[in-house]
XYZ file of N, CA and C in Angstrom:
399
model
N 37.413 19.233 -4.177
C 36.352 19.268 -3.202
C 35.349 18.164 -3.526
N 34.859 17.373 -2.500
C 34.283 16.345 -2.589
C 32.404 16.720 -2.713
N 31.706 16.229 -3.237
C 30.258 17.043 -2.906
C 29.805 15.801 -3.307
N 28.509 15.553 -1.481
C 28.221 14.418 -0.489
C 26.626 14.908 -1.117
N 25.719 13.702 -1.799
C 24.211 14.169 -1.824
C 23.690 12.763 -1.091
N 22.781 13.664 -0.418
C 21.696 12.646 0.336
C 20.431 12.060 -0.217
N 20.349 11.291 -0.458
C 19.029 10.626 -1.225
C 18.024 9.945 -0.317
N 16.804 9.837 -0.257
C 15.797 9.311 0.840
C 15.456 7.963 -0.243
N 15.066 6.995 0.749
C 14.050 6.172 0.173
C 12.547 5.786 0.993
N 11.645 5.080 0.243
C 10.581 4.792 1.340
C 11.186 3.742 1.877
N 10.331 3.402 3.320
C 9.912 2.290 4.150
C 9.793 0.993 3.566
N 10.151 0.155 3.528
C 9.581 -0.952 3.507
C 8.634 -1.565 4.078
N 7.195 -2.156 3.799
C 6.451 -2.307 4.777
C 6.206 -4.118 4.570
N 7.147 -4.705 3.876
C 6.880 -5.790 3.605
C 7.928 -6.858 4.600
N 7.046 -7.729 5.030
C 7.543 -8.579 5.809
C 8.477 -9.373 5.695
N 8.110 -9.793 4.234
C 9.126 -10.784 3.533
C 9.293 -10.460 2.614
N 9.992 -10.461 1.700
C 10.157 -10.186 0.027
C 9.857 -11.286 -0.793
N 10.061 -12.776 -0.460
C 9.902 -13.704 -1.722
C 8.550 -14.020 -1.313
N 7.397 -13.763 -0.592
C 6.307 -13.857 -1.009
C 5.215 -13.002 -1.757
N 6.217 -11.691 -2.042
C 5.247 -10.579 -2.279
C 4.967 -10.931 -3.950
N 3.508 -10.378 -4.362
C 2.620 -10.686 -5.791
C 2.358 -9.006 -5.510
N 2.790 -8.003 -6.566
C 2.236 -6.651 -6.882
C 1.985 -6.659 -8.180
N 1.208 -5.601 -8.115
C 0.505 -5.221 -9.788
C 0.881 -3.592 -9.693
N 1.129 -3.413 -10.981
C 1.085 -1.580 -11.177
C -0.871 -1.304 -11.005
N -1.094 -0.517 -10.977
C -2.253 -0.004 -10.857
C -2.482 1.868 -10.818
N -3.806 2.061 -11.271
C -4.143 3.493 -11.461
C -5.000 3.866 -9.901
N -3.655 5.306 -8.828
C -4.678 5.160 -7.766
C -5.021 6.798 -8.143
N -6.085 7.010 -7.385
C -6.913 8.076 -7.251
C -7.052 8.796 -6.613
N -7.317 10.363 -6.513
C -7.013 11.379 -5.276
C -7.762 11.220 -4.760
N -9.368 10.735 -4.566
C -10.515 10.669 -3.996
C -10.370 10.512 -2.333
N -10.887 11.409 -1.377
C -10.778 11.264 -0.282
C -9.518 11.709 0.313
N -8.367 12.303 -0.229
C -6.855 12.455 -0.016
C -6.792 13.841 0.011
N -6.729 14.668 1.264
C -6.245 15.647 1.803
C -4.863 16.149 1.652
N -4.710 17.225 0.985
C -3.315 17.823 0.772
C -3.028 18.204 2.388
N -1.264 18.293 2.010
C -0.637 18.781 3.789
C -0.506 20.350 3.482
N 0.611 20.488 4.568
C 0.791 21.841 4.638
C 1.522 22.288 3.298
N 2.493 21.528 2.445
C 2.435 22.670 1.033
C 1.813 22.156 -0.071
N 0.573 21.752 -0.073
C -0.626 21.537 -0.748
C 0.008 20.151 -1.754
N 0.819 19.153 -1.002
C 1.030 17.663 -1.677
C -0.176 16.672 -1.402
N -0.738 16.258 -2.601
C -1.360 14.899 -2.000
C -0.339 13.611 -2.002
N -0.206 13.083 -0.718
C 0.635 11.738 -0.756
C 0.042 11.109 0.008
N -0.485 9.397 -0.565
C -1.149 8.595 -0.111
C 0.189 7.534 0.237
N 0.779 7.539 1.386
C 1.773 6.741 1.978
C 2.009 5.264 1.683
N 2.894 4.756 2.304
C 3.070 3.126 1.470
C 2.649 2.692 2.917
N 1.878 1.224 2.436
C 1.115 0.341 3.353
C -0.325 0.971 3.722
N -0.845 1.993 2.672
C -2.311 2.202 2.924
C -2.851 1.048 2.008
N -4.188 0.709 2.717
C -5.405 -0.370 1.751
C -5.945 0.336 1.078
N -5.676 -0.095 -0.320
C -6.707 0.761 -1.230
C -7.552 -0.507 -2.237
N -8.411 0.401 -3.436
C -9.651 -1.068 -3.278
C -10.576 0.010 -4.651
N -11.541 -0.685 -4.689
C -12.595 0.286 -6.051
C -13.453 -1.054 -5.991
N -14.661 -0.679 -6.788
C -15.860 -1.792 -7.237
C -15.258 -2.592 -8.200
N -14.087 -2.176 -9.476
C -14.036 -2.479 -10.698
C -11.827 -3.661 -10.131
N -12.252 -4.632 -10.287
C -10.727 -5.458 -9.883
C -9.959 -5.073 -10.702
N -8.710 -4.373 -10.129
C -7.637 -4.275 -10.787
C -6.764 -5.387 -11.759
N -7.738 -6.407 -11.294
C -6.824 -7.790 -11.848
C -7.455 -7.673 -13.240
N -8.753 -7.889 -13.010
C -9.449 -7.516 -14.025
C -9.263 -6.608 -15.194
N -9.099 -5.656 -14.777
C -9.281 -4.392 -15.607
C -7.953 -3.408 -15.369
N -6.967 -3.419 -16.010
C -5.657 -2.212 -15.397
C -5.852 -0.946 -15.744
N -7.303 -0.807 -16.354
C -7.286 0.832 -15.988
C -8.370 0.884 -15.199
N -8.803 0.243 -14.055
C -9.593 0.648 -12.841
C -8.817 1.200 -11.947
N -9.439 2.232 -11.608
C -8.614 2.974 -10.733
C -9.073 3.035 -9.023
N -8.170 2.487 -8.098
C -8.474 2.313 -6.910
C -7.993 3.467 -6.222
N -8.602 3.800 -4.711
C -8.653 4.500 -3.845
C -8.569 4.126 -2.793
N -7.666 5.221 -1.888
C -7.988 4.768 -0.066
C -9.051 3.927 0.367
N -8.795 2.700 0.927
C -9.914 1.770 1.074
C -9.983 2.278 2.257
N -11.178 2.576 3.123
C -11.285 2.285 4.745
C -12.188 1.143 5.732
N -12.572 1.107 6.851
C -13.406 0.527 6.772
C -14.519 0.024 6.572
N -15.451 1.015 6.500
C -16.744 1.304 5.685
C -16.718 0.495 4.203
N -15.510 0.896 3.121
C -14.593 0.205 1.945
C -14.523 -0.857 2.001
N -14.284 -1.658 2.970
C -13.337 -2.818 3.090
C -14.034 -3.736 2.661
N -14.730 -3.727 1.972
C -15.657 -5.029 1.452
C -15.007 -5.306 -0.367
N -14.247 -3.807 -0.921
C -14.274 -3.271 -1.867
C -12.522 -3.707 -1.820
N -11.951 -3.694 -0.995
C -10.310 -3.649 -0.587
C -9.884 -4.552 -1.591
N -8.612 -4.018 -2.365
C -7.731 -5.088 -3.033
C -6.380 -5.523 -2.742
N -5.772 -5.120 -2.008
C -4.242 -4.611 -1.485
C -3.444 -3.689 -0.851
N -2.266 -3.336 -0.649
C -2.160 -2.690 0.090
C -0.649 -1.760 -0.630
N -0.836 -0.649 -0.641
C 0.583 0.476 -1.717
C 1.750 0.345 -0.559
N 2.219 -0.334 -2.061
C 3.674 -1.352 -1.370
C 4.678 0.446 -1.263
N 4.676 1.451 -2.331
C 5.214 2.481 -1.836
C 4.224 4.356 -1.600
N 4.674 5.126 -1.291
C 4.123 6.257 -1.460
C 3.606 6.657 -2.788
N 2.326 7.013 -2.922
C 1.698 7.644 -4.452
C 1.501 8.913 -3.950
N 1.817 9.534 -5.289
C 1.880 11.232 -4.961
C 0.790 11.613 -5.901
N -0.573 11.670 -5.781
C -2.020 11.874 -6.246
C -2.069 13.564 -6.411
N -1.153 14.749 -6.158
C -1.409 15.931 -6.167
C -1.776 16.488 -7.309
N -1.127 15.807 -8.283
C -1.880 16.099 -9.700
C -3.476 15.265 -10.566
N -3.782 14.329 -9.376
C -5.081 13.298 -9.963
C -3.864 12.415 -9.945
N -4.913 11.125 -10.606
C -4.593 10.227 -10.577
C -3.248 9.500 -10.941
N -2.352 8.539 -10.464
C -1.369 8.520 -10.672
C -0.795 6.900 -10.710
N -0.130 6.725 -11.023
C 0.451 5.033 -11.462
C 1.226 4.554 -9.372
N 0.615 3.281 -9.477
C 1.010 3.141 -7.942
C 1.548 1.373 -7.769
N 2.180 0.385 -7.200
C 1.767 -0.213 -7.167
C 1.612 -1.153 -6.147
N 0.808 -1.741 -6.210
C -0.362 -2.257 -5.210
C -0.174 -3.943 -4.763
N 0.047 -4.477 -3.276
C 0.507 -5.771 -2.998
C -0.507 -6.294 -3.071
N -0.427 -7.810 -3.284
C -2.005 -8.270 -4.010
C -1.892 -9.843 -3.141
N -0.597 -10.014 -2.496
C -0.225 -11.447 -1.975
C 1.064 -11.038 -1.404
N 1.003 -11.422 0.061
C 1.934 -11.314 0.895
C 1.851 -10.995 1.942
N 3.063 -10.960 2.480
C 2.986 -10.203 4.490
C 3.833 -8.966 4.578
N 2.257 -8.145 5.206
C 3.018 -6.583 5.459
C 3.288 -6.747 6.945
N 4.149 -6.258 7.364
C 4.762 -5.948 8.806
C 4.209 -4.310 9.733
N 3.209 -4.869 10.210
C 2.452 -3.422 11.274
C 3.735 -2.368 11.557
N 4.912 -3.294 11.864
C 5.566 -2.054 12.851
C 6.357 -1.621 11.944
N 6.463 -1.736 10.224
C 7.265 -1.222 9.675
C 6.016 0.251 8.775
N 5.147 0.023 9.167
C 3.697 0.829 8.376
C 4.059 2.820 9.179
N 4.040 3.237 7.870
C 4.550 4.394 8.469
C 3.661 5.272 9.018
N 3.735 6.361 10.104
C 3.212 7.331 11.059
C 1.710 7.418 10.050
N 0.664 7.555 11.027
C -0.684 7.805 10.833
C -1.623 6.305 9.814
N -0.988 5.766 9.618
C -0.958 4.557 8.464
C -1.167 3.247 9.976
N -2.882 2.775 9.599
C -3.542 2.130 10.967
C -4.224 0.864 9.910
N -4.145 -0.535 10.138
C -4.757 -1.155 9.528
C -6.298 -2.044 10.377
N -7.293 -1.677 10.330
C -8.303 -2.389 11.363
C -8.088 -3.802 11.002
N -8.485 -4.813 12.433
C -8.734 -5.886 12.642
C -9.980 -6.512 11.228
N -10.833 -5.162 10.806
C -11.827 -5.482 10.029
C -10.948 -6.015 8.610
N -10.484 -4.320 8.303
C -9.454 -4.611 6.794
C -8.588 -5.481 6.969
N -7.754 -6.278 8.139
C -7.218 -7.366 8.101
C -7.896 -8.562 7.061
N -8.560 -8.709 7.407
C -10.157 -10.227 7.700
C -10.073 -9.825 5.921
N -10.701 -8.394 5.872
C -11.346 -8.328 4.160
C -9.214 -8.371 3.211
N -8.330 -7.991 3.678
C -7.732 -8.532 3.121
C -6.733 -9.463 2.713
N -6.957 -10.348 3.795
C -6.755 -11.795 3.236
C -8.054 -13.014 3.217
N -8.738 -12.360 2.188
C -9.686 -13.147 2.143
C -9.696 -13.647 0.442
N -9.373 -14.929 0.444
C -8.801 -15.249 -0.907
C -10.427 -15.154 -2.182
N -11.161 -15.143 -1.116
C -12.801 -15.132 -2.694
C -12.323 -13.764 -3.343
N -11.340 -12.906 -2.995
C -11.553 -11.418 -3.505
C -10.085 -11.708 -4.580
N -9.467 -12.762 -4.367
C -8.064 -12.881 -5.457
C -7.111 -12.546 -4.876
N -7.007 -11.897 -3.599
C -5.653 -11.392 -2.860
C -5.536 -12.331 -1.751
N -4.209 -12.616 -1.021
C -4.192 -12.734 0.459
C -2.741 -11.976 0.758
N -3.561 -10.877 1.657
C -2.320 -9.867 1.929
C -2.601 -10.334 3.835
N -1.606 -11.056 4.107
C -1.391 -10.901 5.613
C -0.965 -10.328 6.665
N -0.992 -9.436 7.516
C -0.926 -8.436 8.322
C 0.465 -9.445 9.373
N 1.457 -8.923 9.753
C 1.985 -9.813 10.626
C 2.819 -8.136 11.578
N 2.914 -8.800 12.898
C 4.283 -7.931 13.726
C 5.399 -8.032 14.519
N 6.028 -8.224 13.362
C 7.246 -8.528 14.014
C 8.533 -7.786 13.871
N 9.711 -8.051 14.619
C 11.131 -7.229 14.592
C 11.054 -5.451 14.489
N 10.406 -5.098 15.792
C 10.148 -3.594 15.673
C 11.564 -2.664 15.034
């Protein structure tokens, strides 16, 4: 008897692969709402960001950037972080092109957090592009 297992992977939200620059990084439950069986999962292709640069410092720990944030933004979680226990190892695109239409359900990037993240004075240029739905 043959026995068939199914394995999931994430999304890809990256546009291209030979331009992508990631760093591991420490992200944070802060602001991250558990679902219905009490998981925190902060999805891949959210902007996340902190006062303290990850480049800088690898135990600064970043959080859901939003727009209000976006001054603070460092990149964007190339996969899903699972924050249900605190803080957790994630890592984070720091240079490259993410693809809108590959960004998974509820996962919205503003025209603002565009602007703040490819803005090279901050050390990143993460470019927003949409293409090949």
């Amino acid at each position: 008897m043959t026995k068939f297992e199914h394995y999931d992977s994430p999304d890809q939200v990256l546009g291209f692969i030979r331009e992508k620059v990631a760093f591991g990084a420490l992200i944070g439950d802060a602001g991250v709402s558990a679902d219905a069986l009490g998981r925190k999962v902060i999805p891949a292709g959210t902007p996340v960001g902190g006062d303290t640069s990850m480049l800088d410092d690898e135990n600064a720990i970043l959080t859901v950037a939003t727009d209000t944030t976006k001054d603070t933004v460092q990149g964007i979680l190339e996969f899903p972080v699972d924050v249900t226990a605190g803080t957790a190892d994630g890592t984070v695109i720091d240079n490259g092109y993410i693809n809108r239409f590959r960004l998974p359900d509820g996962v919205t990037i503003s025209k603002d957090m565009e602007a703040a993240l490819h803005d090279k004075s901050k050390g990143g240029r993460v470019t927003i592009i949409g293409r090949n739905k």
